[in-house]
Coordinates of C-alpha atoms in Angstrom, one line a residue:
X1 CA 83.2 138.6 217.7
X2 CA 84.7 137.4 214.0
X3 CA 88.5 137.3 213.4
X4 CA 89.4 140.6 210.5
X5 CA 90.1 138.8 207.4
X6 CA 94.1 139.8 207.8
X7 CA 93.9 138.0 211.3
X8 CA 92.2 135.2 209.3
X9 CA 95.4 135.6 206.7
X10 CA 98.1 135.7 209.4
X11 CA 96.9 132.4 211.3
X12 CA 96.1 130.9 208.0
X13 CA 99.8 131.4 206.8
X14 CA 101.8 130.9 210.3
X15 CA 99.8 127.1 210.1
X16 CA 100.9 126.7 206.7
X17 CA 104.6 127.7 207.3
X18 CA 104.7 125.5 210.8
X19 CA 103.4 122.8 208.9
X20 CA 105.8 122.9 205.9
X21 CA 109.1 123.4 208.8
X22 CA 107.6 120.0 210.8
X23 CA 107.4 118.3 207.7
X24 CA 111.0 119.4 206.0
X25 CA 112.7 118.3 209.3
X26 CA 110.8 115.0 209.2
X27 CA 111.7 114.3 205.3
X28 CA 115.5 115.8 206.3
X29 CA 115.7 113.0 208.8
X30 CA 114.3 110.2 206.1
X31 CA 115.6 107.3 205.0
X32 CA 115.1 106.3 201.3
X33 CA 115.4 103.2 199.7
X34 CA 115.3 101.1 196.6
X35 CA 115.4 97.5 198.5
X36 CA 112.4 95.1 196.5
X37 CA 112.1 93.1 199.5
X38 CA 109.5 96.4 200.8
X39 CA 107.2 94.7 197.9
X40 CA 107.8 91.1 198.9
X41 CA 104.9 89.4 201.1
X42 CA 104.5 90.2 205.6
X43 CA 103.2 86.3 205.7
X44 CA 105.2 84.3 203.3
X45 CA 104.1 81.5 202.6
X46 CA 107.0 78.7 203.0
X47 CA 109.2 79.2 200.0
X48 CA 108.8 83.0 200.3
X49 CA 109.8 82.8 203.3
X50 CA 113.2 81.7 202.1
X51 CA 113.3 84.1 199.3
X52 CA 112.4 86.7 202.1
X53 CA 115.6 85.3 204.4
X54 CA 118.5 85.4 201.4
X55 CA 116.7 88.8 200.5
X56 CA 117.2 90.3 203.5
X57 CA 120.6 89.0 205.2
X58 CA 121.7 86.3 204.0
X59 CA 125.4 85.6 203.6
X60 CA 124.8 85.7 199.9
X61 CA 122.9 88.8 199.9
X62 CA 126.0 90.0 200.9
X63 CA 128.7 89.1 198.6
X64 CA 130.7 91.6 196.2
X65 CA 132.3 90.2 192.7
X66 CA 135.0 91.7 192.2
X67 CA 136.4 91.6 188.7
X68 CA 139.8 93.5 187.7
X69 CA 140.6 93.4 183.7
X70 CA 143.0 95.3 181.2
X71 CA 146.8 95.6 181.9
X72 CA 148.6 92.3 182.1
X73 CA 148.3 89.3 183.5
X74 CA 150.7 89.9 186.7
X75 CA 149.5 92.9 187.0
X76 CA 146.5 92.1 187.8
X77 CA 147.3 89.7 190.1
X78 CA 149.4 92.3 192.1
X79 CA 146.4 95.0 192.2
X80 CA 144.1 91.5 193.2
X81 CA 147.0 90.9 196.3
X82 CA 147.5 94.6 197.4
X83 CA 143.4 95.2 197.7
X84 CA 143.2 91.8 199.4
X85 CA 145.9 92.6 202.3
X86 CA 143.8 96.2 202.5
X87 CA 140.7 95.1 202.9
X88 CA 141.6 92.2 205.0
X89 CA 142.1 94.8 207.8
X90 CA 138.9 96.4 207.8
X91 CA 136.1 95.7 210.2
X92 CA 133.7 96.0 207.8
X93 CA 134.6 92.9 205.5
X94 CA 133.9 89.3 206.8
X95 CA 136.0 88.0 204.8
X96 CA 137.9 89.0 201.5
X97 CA 138.9 86.0 199.1
X98 CA 140.9 85.8 196.0
X99 CA 142.4 82.5 195.7
X100 CA 145.6 83.0 197.5
X101 CA 147.1 80.2 199.9
X102 CA 145.1 82.3 203.2
X103 CA 143.3 79.6 204.3
X104 CA 144.9 76.6 202.7
X105 CA 147.0 75.2 205.4
X106 CA 144.7 75.7 207.6
X107 CA 142.1 73.8 205.3
X108 CA 144.6 71.1 204.3
X109 CA 145.3 70.4 207.7
X110 CA 141.4 70.7 208.6
X111 CA 140.4 68.1 206.1
X112 CA 143.8 65.9 207.0
X113 CA 143.4 65.6 210.9
X114 CA 139.0 65.0 210.8
X115 CA 139.1 63.0 207.8
X116 CA 136.9 60.1 210.0
X117 CA 134.7 62.5 210.5
X118 CA 134.3 64.0 207.3
X119 CA 134.2 61.4 205.1
X120 CA 131.1 59.2 204.1
X121 CA 133.0 56.6 203.4
X122 CA 134.0 55.2 206.3
X123 CA 131.4 53.1 207.2
X124 CA 132.0 49.5 209.3
X125 CA 131.9 47.5 206.1
X126 CA 134.4 49.7 204.2
X127 CA 137.6 48.9 207.6
X128 CA 136.8 45.4 208.4
X129 CA 137.8 42.2 206.4
X130 CA 137.7 42.5 202.3
X131 CA 136.4 45.8 202.5
X132 CA 139.4 47.1 204.7
X133 CA 141.9 45.0 201.6
X134 CA 140.0 46.1 198.9
X135 CA 140.4 50.1 200.5
X136 CA 144.3 50.1 200.7
X137 CA 144.8 48.1 197.4
X138 CA 142.4 51.2 195.7
X139 CA 144.8 53.7 197.8
X140 CA 148.4 51.9 196.2
X141 CA 146.8 51.5 192.8
X142 CA 146.6 55.1 193.3
X143 CA 149.8 56.0 193.5
X144 CA 150.7 55.8 190.1
X145 CA 147.9 58.7 189.2
X146 CA 148.1 62.4 189.1
X147 CA 146.9 62.2 192.9
X148 CA 149.7 59.9 193.9
X149 CA 152.5 62.3 194.7
X150 CA 150.2 63.9 197.2
X151 CA 149.1 60.1 199.0
X152 CA 152.9 58.8 198.7
X153 CA 153.6 61.1 201.7
X154 CA 150.3 60.7 203.5
X155 CA 149.9 56.3 202.9
X156 CA 151.4 55.6 206.3
X157 CA 149.1 57.6 208.0
X158 CA 145.9 57.4 205.3
X159 CA 146.1 54.3 203.4
X160 CA 142.5 54.0 202.7
X161 CA 142.7 57.5 201.3
X162 CA 140.3 59.4 202.9
X163 CA 142.2 62.2 202.4
X164 CA 141.9 62.7 198.8
X165 CA 138.8 61.5 198.6
X166 CA 137.5 64.4 200.4
X167 CA 139.8 66.3 198.6
X168 CA 137.8 65.7 195.4
X169 CA 134.4 66.0 197.0
X170 CA 135.5 69.2 198.2
X171 CA 136.5 70.3 194.3
X172 CA 133.7 68.5 192.6
X173 CA 132.1 71.4 191.8
X174 CA 132.6 73.9 189.7
X175 CA 135.8 76.2 191.3
X176 CA 137.5 79.2 190.0
X177 CA 140.5 79.2 187.9
X178 CA 144.4 80.1 189.6
X179 CA 147.0 82.1 187.6
X180 CA 149.4 83.8 189.2
X181 CA 148.8 82.9 192.5
X182 CA 144.8 84.5 192.2
X183 CA 141.6 84.0 191.3
X184 CA 141.2 84.3 187.2
X185 CA 138.4 84.0 184.4
X186 CA 137.9 81.3 182.1
X187 CA 140.1 83.4 179.3
X188 CA 142.7 84.7 181.6
X189 CA 142.2 88.4 181.2
X190 CA 140.4 89.4 184.5
X191 CA 141.2 88.4 188.4
X192 CA 138.9 88.0 190.2
X193 CA 137.8 87.9 194.3
X194 CA 134.7 87.9 196.7
X195 CA 133.9 90.1 199.3
X196 CA 131.6 89.3 202.1
X197 CA 130.7 92.4 204.1
X198 CA 129.1 92.1 207.8
X199 CA 126.0 94.1 206.9
X200 CA 123.2 93.0 204.5
X201 CA 122.8 94.0 201.1
X202 CA 119.3 95.8 203.0
X203 CA 121.5 98.6 204.4
X204 CA 122.4 100.5 201.6
X205 CA 124.2 103.2 203.3
X206 CA 126.6 100.5 204.6
X207 CA 126.9 98.8 201.0
X208 CA 127.6 102.1 200.1
X209 CA 130.6 103.0 202.1
X210 CA 131.8 98.9 201.4
X211 CA 131.8 99.4 197.8
X212 CA 133.9 103.5 197.9
X213 CA 136.4 101.8 200.0
X214 CA 137.1 98.8 197.7
X215 CA 137.0 101.5 195.0
X216 CA 139.5 103.7 197.1
X217 CA 141.5 100.7 197.7
X218 CA 141.8 99.8 194.3
X219 CA 142.7 103.5 193.1
X220 CA 145.9 103.5 195.4
X221 CA 146.7 100.1 194.8
X222 CA 147.2 101.3 191.2
X223 CA 148.8 104.1 192.4
X224 CA 151.6 102.6 194.3
X225 CA 152.0 99.9 192.0
X226 CA 155.7 99.6 190.3
X227 CA 154.2 98.9 187.0
X228 CA 152.1 101.5 185.4
X229 CA 148.2 101.0 186.0
X230 CA 146.1 103.4 184.2
X231 CA 144.7 100.7 181.9
X232 CA 143.2 98.4 185.1
X233 CA 139.6 98.5 185.4
X234 CA 137.7 97.6 188.3
X235 CA 134.3 95.8 187.8
X236 CA 131.7 95.1 190.8
X237 CA 128.5 93.3 191.3
X238 CA 126.6 90.9 193.8
X239 CA 122.8 92.7 195.5
X240 CA 124.6 94.9 197.7
X241 CA 125.9 96.8 194.4
X242 CA 122.8 96.6 192.7
X243 CA 120.9 98.0 195.2
X244 CA 123.3 100.6 195.7
X245 CA 123.0 101.5 191.9
X246 CA 119.2 100.9 192.3
X247 CA 119.2 103.1 194.6
X248 CA 120.4 106.1 192.8
X249 CA 118.9 104.9 188.7
X250 CA 115.5 105.4 191.8
X251 CA 116.4 109.0 192.8
X252 CA 117.8 110.0 190.0
X253 CA 114.6 108.7 188.3
X254 CA 112.2 110.2 190.9
X255 CA 114.0 113.5 191.1
X256 CA 114.0 114.0 186.8
X257 CA 110.2 112.6 186.6
X258 CA 109.2 115.1 189.6
X259 CA 110.8 117.9 188.1
X260 CA 109.0 117.3 184.0
X261 CA 105.7 116.7 186.2
X262 CA 106.4 120.3 188.1
X263 CA 107.6 122.2 185.1
X264 CA 104.9 121.0 182.8
X265 CA 102.5 121.9 185.7
X266 CA 103.8 125.5 186.0
X267 CA 103.9 126.1 182.0
X268 CA 100.2 124.7 181.7
X269 CA 99.4 126.9 184.6
X270 CA 101.6 130.3 183.0
X271 CA 100.3 130.0 179.9
X272 CA 97.0 129.8 180.3
X273 CA 96.4 132.3 183.5
X274 CA 99.7 134.1 182.9
X275 CA 99.7 135.0 186.6
X276 CA 102.9 134.4 188.6
X277 CA 100.2 134.4 192.1
X278 CA 98.3 132.3 190.2
X279 CA 101.3 130.1 189.8
X280 CA 102.4 130.2 193.1
X281 CA 98.9 129.2 195.1
X282 CA 98.1 126.1 192.6
X283 CA 101.4 124.9 193.4
X284 CA 100.8 125.7 197.1
X285 CA 98.5 122.0 197.9
X286 CA 100.6 119.3 195.7
X287 CA 104.0 120.9 197.5
X288 CA 102.4 120.6 200.8
X289 CA 100.8 117.2 199.9
X290 CA 104.5 115.6 198.9
X291 CA 106.3 116.9 201.5
X292 CA 103.2 115.2 204.0
X293 CA 103.1 112.2 202.2
X294 CA 106.8 111.8 202.4
X295 CA 107.2 112.5 206.1
X296 CA 103.8 110.5 207.1
X297 CA 105.7 107.2 205.4
X298 CA 108.7 108.0 207.2
X299 CA 107.1 108.2 210.9
X300 CA 105.0 105.0 209.7
X301 CA 107.6 102.4 208.1
X302 CA 110.7 104.0 209.1
X303 CA 111.6 104.2 205.2
X304 CA 110.9 105.8 202.3
X305 CA 110.8 103.4 199.5
X306 CA 111.8 104.7 196.4
X307 CA 108.8 103.8 193.9
X308 CA 106.7 104.4 196.2
X309 CA 107.8 108.2 196.0
X310 CA 108.0 107.9 192.3
X311 CA 104.7 106.5 192.0
X312 CA 103.4 108.6 194.7
X313 CA 103.9 112.2 193.7
X314 CA 102.2 111.2 190.7
X315 CA 99.0 110.7 192.5
X316 CA 100.0 113.4 194.3
X317 CA 99.1 115.4 190.8
X318 CA 95.5 115.6 191.5
X319 CA 95.8 117.7 194.2
X320 CA 96.9 120.5 191.8
X321 CA 92.5 120.2 190.3
X322 CA 91.8 121.7 193.6
X323 CA 93.9 125.0 193.2
X324 CA 92.1 125.4 189.7
X325 CA 88.3 124.0 191.3
X326 CA 89.3 127.3 193.7
X327 CA 90.4 130.0 191.4
X328 CA 88.1 129.0 189.0
X329 CA 85.1 129.2 191.1
X330 CA 86.0 132.0 192.7
X331 CA 86.1 134.1 189.7
X332 CA 82.3 133.2 189.2
X333 CA 81.6 134.2 192.3
X334 CA 83.1 137.4 192.9
X335 CA 81.7 139.4 190.3
X336 CA 78.8 140.1 192.6
X337 CA 79.9 139.7 196.1
X338 CA 83.1 141.0 198.5
X339 CA 86.2 138.7 199.1
X340 CA 85.5 137.5 201.9
X341 CA 81.7 136.6 200.8
X342 CA 82.7 134.8 197.7
X343 CA 84.8 133.0 200.1
X344 CA 82.2 131.7 202.3
X345 CA 80.1 131.2 198.8
X346 CA 82.8 128.7 197.7
X347 CA 82.8 126.9 201.0
X348 CA 79.0 126.1 200.6
X349 CA 78.3 125.8 197.7
X350 CA 81.6 124.1 195.9
X351 CA 84.0 122.8 198.9
X352 CA 81.4 119.6 199.2
X353 CA 81.9 118.4 195.9
X354 CA 85.7 118.3 196.1
X355 CA 85.5 117.2 199.4
X356 CA 83.4 114.2 198.3
X357 CA 86.2 114.1 195.1
X358 CA 88.7 113.7 198.0
X359 CA 86.9 111.5 200.0
X360 CA 86.4 109.1 196.9
X361 CA 90.3 108.4 196.1
X362 CA 91.0 108.1 199.6
X363 CA 89.0 105.5 199.7
X364 CA 90.5 103.6 197.1
X365 CA 94.1 103.7 198.6
X366 CA 92.6 102.9 201.5
X367 CA 92.6 99.7 200.2
X368 CA 96.7 99.4 200.0
X369 CA 96.5 99.8 204.0
X370 CA 96.1 96.8 204.5
X371 CA 98.1 95.1 201.6
X372 CA 100.5 92.0 202.9
X373 CA 103.2 94.1 200.7
X374 CA 104.6 96.8 203.0
X375 CA 105.6 98.8 199.9
X376 CA 101.3 99.2 198.6
X377 CA 100.8 99.8 202.2
X378 CA 103.1 102.6 201.5
X379 CA 101.8 103.8 198.4
X380 CA 99.1 104.2 200.4
X381 CA 99.6 105.9 203.0
X382 CA 101.5 108.2 201.4
X383 CA 98.6 109.0 198.9
X384 CA 96.1 109.5 201.7
X385 CA 98.2 111.9 203.6
X386 CA 99.3 113.6 201.0
X387 CA 95.8 114.6 199.4
X388 CA 94.0 114.9 203.1
X389 CA 97.1 117.8 203.1
X390 CA 96.4 119.2 200.0
X391 CA 92.7 119.1 200.3
X392 CA 93.1 120.5 203.4
X393 CA 95.6 123.3 202.4
X394 CA 92.8 124.2 200.1
X395 CA 89.9 124.4 202.1
X396 CA 91.2 125.8 205.1
X397 CA 94.7 128.6 203.5
X398 CA 94.4 129.0 200.2
X399 CA 90.7 131.0 200.7
X400 CA 92.6 133.5 202.8
X401 CA 95.6 133.7 201.0
X402 CA 93.8 134.8 198.0
X403 CA 94.3 138.7 197.5
X404 CA 91.9 141.6 197.1
X405 CA 90.2 141.3 193.9
X406 CA 91.8 137.8 193.6
X407 CA 90.8 137.1 189.1
X408 CA 92.2 134.9 187.2
X409 CA 91.9 135.1 183.2
X410 CA 88.6 133.9 181.3
X411 CA 89.4 131.0 179.4
X412 CA 86.0 130.2 178.6
X413 CA 86.9 130.8 175.2
X414 CA 89.5 127.7 175.5
X415 CA 86.3 125.8 176.7
X416 CA 84.4 126.3 173.6
X417 CA 87.1 125.4 171.1
X418 CA 87.5 122.3 172.8
X419 CA 84.3 121.7 172.8
X420 CA 84.0 122.5 169.5
X421 CA 86.6 120.1 168.2
X422 CA 84.4 117.5 170.1
X423 CA 81.6 117.8 168.3
X424 CA 83.5 117.5 165.2
X425 CA 85.0 113.9 166.3
X426 CA 81.5 112.5 166.6
X427 CA 81.5 111.9 162.9
X428 CA 84.3 109.4 164.0
X429 CA 82.6 107.4 166.5
X430 CA 82.4 104.5 164.2
X431 CA 86.1 104.6 163.1
X432 CA 86.6 104.7 167.5
X433 CA 83.8 102.0 168.1
X434 CA 86.5 99.6 165.1
X435 CA 89.4 101.0 166.7
X436 CA 88.1 99.3 170.0
X437 CA 87.0 96.9 168.7
X438 CA 89.9 95.3 166.8
X439 CA 92.3 96.6 170.3
X440 CA 89.9 93.9 172.1
X441 CA 90.6 91.1 169.3
X442 CA 94.8 91.9 169.7
X443 CA 94.6 91.4 173.4
X444 CA 92.8 88.3 173.1
X445 CA 94.8 87.1 170.7
X446 CA 97.7 87.8 172.8
X447 CA 96.6 86.6 175.9
X448 CA 98.8 84.1 177.0
X449 CA 101.9 86.6 176.3
X450 CA 100.5 90.0 176.9
X451 CA 101.4 90.4 180.2
X452 CA 105.0 90.1 180.9
X453 CA 105.4 88.2 184.5
X454 CA 108.7 88.4 184.8
X455 CA 110.0 91.0 187.5
X456 CA 113.1 91.0 186.6
X457 CA 111.1 93.4 183.9
X458 CA 110.9 96.0 186.8
X459 CA 114.8 96.2 187.4
X460 CA 116.8 99.8 187.1
X461 CA 119.8 97.5 187.0
X462 CA 121.1 98.1 183.7
X463 CA 121.3 95.0 181.1
X464 CA 125.3 95.7 181.0
X465 CA 125.3 95.1 184.8
X466 CA 123.0 91.9 184.5
X467 CA 125.8 90.9 181.8
X468 CA 128.7 91.5 183.9
X469 CA 127.1 89.9 187.0
X470 CA 126.7 86.5 184.5
X471 CA 130.3 86.7 182.8
X472 CA 131.5 86.6 187.0
X473 CA 129.7 84.7 188.4
X474 CA 130.5 81.9 185.8
X475 CA 134.2 82.6 185.8
X476 CA 133.8 82.1 189.9
X477 CA 131.8 79.0 189.3
X478 CA 128.9 80.2 191.5
X479 CA 125.8 77.5 192.5
X480 CA 123.0 77.8 190.7
X481 CA 120.4 79.9 193.4
X482 CA 117.3 80.1 191.7
X483 CA 116.8 75.4 192.9
X484 CA 117.6 74.8 195.9
X485 CA 116.3 72.5 198.8
X486 CA 115.4 73.7 201.9
X487 CA 115.0 71.3 205.5
X488 CA 114.6 73.1 209.0
X489 CA 114.7 72.4 211.9
X490 CA 114.3 73.0 215.6
X491 CA 118.0 72.8 216.4
X492 CA 120.9 72.9 214.4
X493 CA 122.3 69.6 215.1
X494 CA 118.5 68.1 213.6
X495 CA 118.6 70.4 210.5
X496 CA 122.5 68.9 209.7
X497 CA 120.7 65.3 210.0
X498 CA 118.2 66.4 207.7
X499 CA 120.4 67.7 205.2
X500 CA 122.7 64.2 205.4
X501 CA 119.0 62.3 204.2
X502 CA 118.4 64.7 201.9
X503 CA 122.4 64.9 199.7
X504 CA 121.7 60.8 199.7
X505 CA 119.2 60.8 197.5
X506 CA 120.1 63.9 195.9
X507 CA 123.6 62.0 195.2
X508 CA 121.8 59.6 193.4
X509 CA 120.1 62.5 191.0
X510 CA 123.3 63.4 190.3
X511 CA 124.8 59.8 189.4
X512 CA 121.7 59.6 187.0
X513 CA 122.4 63.3 184.9
X514 CA 119.2 64.6 186.6
X515 CA 121.5 66.7 188.5
X516 CA 125.3 68.7 187.8
X517 CA 125.6 68.7 191.6
X518 CA 124.2 70.2 194.7
X519 CA 126.0 71.9 197.8
X520 CA 125.3 70.9 201.4
X521 CA 126.7 72.7 204.6
X522 CA 127.1 69.0 206.0
X523 CA 130.0 68.2 203.3
X524 CA 132.0 70.8 205.9
X525 CA 130.7 69.7 209.0
X526 CA 128.8 67.1 209.4
X527 CA 126.0 66.2 211.9
X528 CA 127.0 64.8 215.2
X529 CA 125.4 61.8 215.0
X530 CA 127.3 61.1 211.7
X531 CA 130.6 62.1 213.4
X532 CA 129.8 59.5 215.9
X533 CA 128.1 56.3 213.6
X534 CA 131.8 56.7 211.6
X535 CA 133.8 56.7 215.0
X536 CA 131.9 53.6 216.1
X537 CA 133.3 52.0 212.1
X538 CA 136.3 52.5 212.9
X539 CA 138.1 49.4 214.4
X540 CA 138.7 48.9 218.2
X541 CA 141.2 46.9 219.9
X542 CA 141.5 44.1 216.9
X543 CA 142.5 47.1 214.3
X544 CA 145.8 45.7 214.6
X545 CA 144.8 42.2 213.8
X546 CA 142.5 44.1 210.8
X547 CA 145.4 45.7 208.7
X548 CA 147.5 42.7 209.3
X549 CA 144.9 40.3 207.7
X550 CA 144.4 43.6 204.9
X551 CA 147.6 43.6 203.6
X552 CA 148.7 39.9 203.4
X553 CA 150.0 39.7 199.5
X554 CA 149.7 43.4 199.0
X555 CA 153.1 45.6 198.6
X556 CA 153.5 46.9 201.8
X557 CA 153.9 45.9 205.5
X558 CA 151.8 46.2 208.5
X559 CA 154.6 48.0 210.6
X560 CA 154.3 50.7 208.1
X561 CA 150.8 51.5 208.7
X562 CA 151.6 51.9 212.6
X563 CA 150.8 55.8 212.4
X564 CA 147.4 54.7 210.8
X565 CA 146.3 52.4 214.1
X566 CA 147.4 55.3 215.9
X567 CA 145.3 58.1 214.1
X568 CA 142.5 55.4 214.3
X569 CA 142.4 55.2 217.6
X570 CA 142.9 59.0 218.7
X571 CA 139.6 59.8 215.9
X572 CA 137.3 57.0 218.1
X573 CA 137.8 59.1 221.4
X574 CA 137.9 62.8 219.7
X575 CA 135.3 64.9 220.7
X576 CA 132.8 65.8 217.2
X577 CA 134.0 68.6 215.1
X578 CA 131.3 71.8 215.6
X579 CA 131.5 75.2 213.9
X580 CA 134.6 76.5 215.9
X581 CA 136.7 74.4 214.6
X582 CA 136.0 75.4 210.9
X583 CA 137.3 79.3 211.9
X584 CA 139.9 81.0 209.8
X585 CA 139.3 78.1 207.4
X586 CA 138.0 78.8 203.9
X587 CA 135.1 76.3 204.6
X588 CA 133.4 78.7 207.3
X589 CA 132.0 81.1 204.9
X590 CA 130.2 78.2 202.9
X591 CA 128.9 76.6 206.1
X592 CA 127.9 79.9 207.6
X593 CA 126.0 80.6 204.1
X594 CA 123.8 77.4 203.8
X595 CA 123.2 76.4 207.4
X596 CA 121.6 79.8 209.7
X597 CA 119.1 80.2 212.5
X598 CA 116.1 82.1 211.7
X599 CA 114.4 82.6 214.7
X600 CA 113.6 79.9 216.6
X601 CA 114.2 77.6 213.5
X602 CA 117.6 76.1 212.4
X603 CA 117.3 76.2 208.5
X604 CA 119.9 73.8 205.5
X605 CA 120.1 74.9 202.6
X606 CA 120.9 72.6 199.2
X607 CA 121.9 74.5 196.4
X608 CA 121.1 72.1 193.4
X609 CA 123.0 72.8 189.7
X610 CA 121.2 71.8 186.9
X611 CA 122.9 69.7 184.0
X612 CA 125.2 71.4 181.4
X613 CA 125.1 75.1 180.6
X614 CA 121.5 76.9 180.3
X615 CA 120.0 73.4 181.4
X616 CA 116.9 73.0 183.7
X617 CA 116.3 70.6 186.4
X618 CA 113.4 68.1 186.6
X619 CA 111.2 69.2 189.6
X620 CA 109.5 66.3 189.7
X621 CA 112.2 64.0 190.0
X622 CA 113.8 66.5 193.1
X623 CA 110.5 66.3 194.5
X624 CA 110.6 62.9 194.3
X625 CA 113.6 62.3 195.9
X626 CA 112.9 64.0 198.5
X627 CA 110.0 62.2 199.2
X628 CA 112.1 59.1 199.4
X629 CA 114.0 60.7 201.8
X630 CA 111.4 60.6 204.5
X631 CA 112.4 64.2 205.3
X632 CA 108.6 65.5 206.3
X633 CA 109.5 69.6 206.5
X634 CA 112.1 69.2 202.8
X635 CA 110.6 71.8 200.6
X636 CA 112.3 72.6 196.8
X637 CA 112.1 76.3 196.0
X638 CA 112.1 78.3 192.3
X639 CA 112.7 81.7 193.7
X640 CA 112.9 82.8 190.8
X641 CA 109.0 81.4 190.2
X642 CA 108.9 82.8 194.4
X643 CA 109.9 86.4 193.4
X644 CA 108.3 86.6 189.9

């Protein structure tokens, strides 16, 4: 028994409404992101894995760089201190640094109390015979230098000036300038802060909440300031800030472009068909397909990328053709038969052609499903599911929703007009051929520069924000994050040992001017093997005899150095330093950002600084140094090259 047309229409509408309700519920719970790591490979090379680690969960990716501009220097300093006090109490932030000596005492104590374990200058040659005498003599001469004031009080306990050397080593890299107790820019017009969030930069919602919290604290500090501070301005940059800005930009662009596309389709359908009914029915497959696409990606990947949504929506625009085919072809068939007969005839004669077009589109997008790039796989799933949904609605729903006696306006006259224009254009075919040949010549002539391979050209971050980021990083003396050496090992101890071997070779490049400098976690936390070696280099039972012999003829009595002997004896017996000893020091952030666990391996990073302003690093020299270090898994990585 056949169902009546009315019953079929009710079933079709009910099924469509149920599908829309389910997809709306899924879309309402979907998470959207602008994180470009979705367009990085799932099975990366070693170099690409380093990039992925830093983009997704590296400590550097969690840093927010803050600048306070405008007003007077004392106003900026007071606002910076007030903000730091509040933010340090917020659990959302792992650390807040603005140059205040919050950890200064702890830092000095850490360096001084552990100087013999930290200093790479502690060797058996330096603490025996002529080496010890020369070390003490150099320290005495240093009393007349700018470091003499600090050394004078420490001389009885540190006559070899290990603490001074450590301070110089720790401060060898570019550091922010300090004014009125806080960090300031090179020109003195901006107070600086570095804030580390606990959430990774990929957690855009958490990053947005952190940014809003910083803005709120800044506004509160201005309002409670004893001095007028209305002219002060807050500037923030960093991966998390860019992620939030990018998401907002992409969502805005997707909304604007999608609405523009829909408006164009609506205007075209109204102008051509002049029927609200045709308009509503024509948009049903498009809107339904877009909803199904978003829901499918949300279920399949857990998050929908903004680029996938934007580009996928344009692909779903193909679906509007399905309803147009139905309208035009139904008009042709309805002239000599009833509605039910014309519907069945359309399904029999024309649906196979539309179905073939749908299948060819799906076949093309299927290739994206197997991509190593999750973002491209998202795009494939979005397009396939959306086109399937649009085609299914055109086939199983729209035919039953067409009103009795449905007709669309005859637009064959428009077609004949376009055909006539096309016929007249035939006389220009030689000119078109010449134009094509000229275009080919231009492409060939510019083949080396035609394609833009810079991934930065895809960035939705405006140039002024990128310029602000560069300025803040320069003021803060941030290391060059582009070039680095990576070593990995099964344990943190072995990773530190490998980093020390590499660092000894990189130091030669610094001395030759190939590098301006480099960072290494072993500078702040040497390997246990290195610490043991330094302990063994210190004199034992004959320490007193060595010291008395070393100070002969020097303006320093051996009895004055009794604290020195005691400290060396204690250093020889103490347990090696571990990561826990760095807690509550400013060195903890450096070690955590340069030494971390990745699955079953530990990774040590050594960022390299190019010589001069805008200089480049000689990759061949670095690779040669790595070869001479004899560390098998040492890897030179240019993050920009890998990202491009």
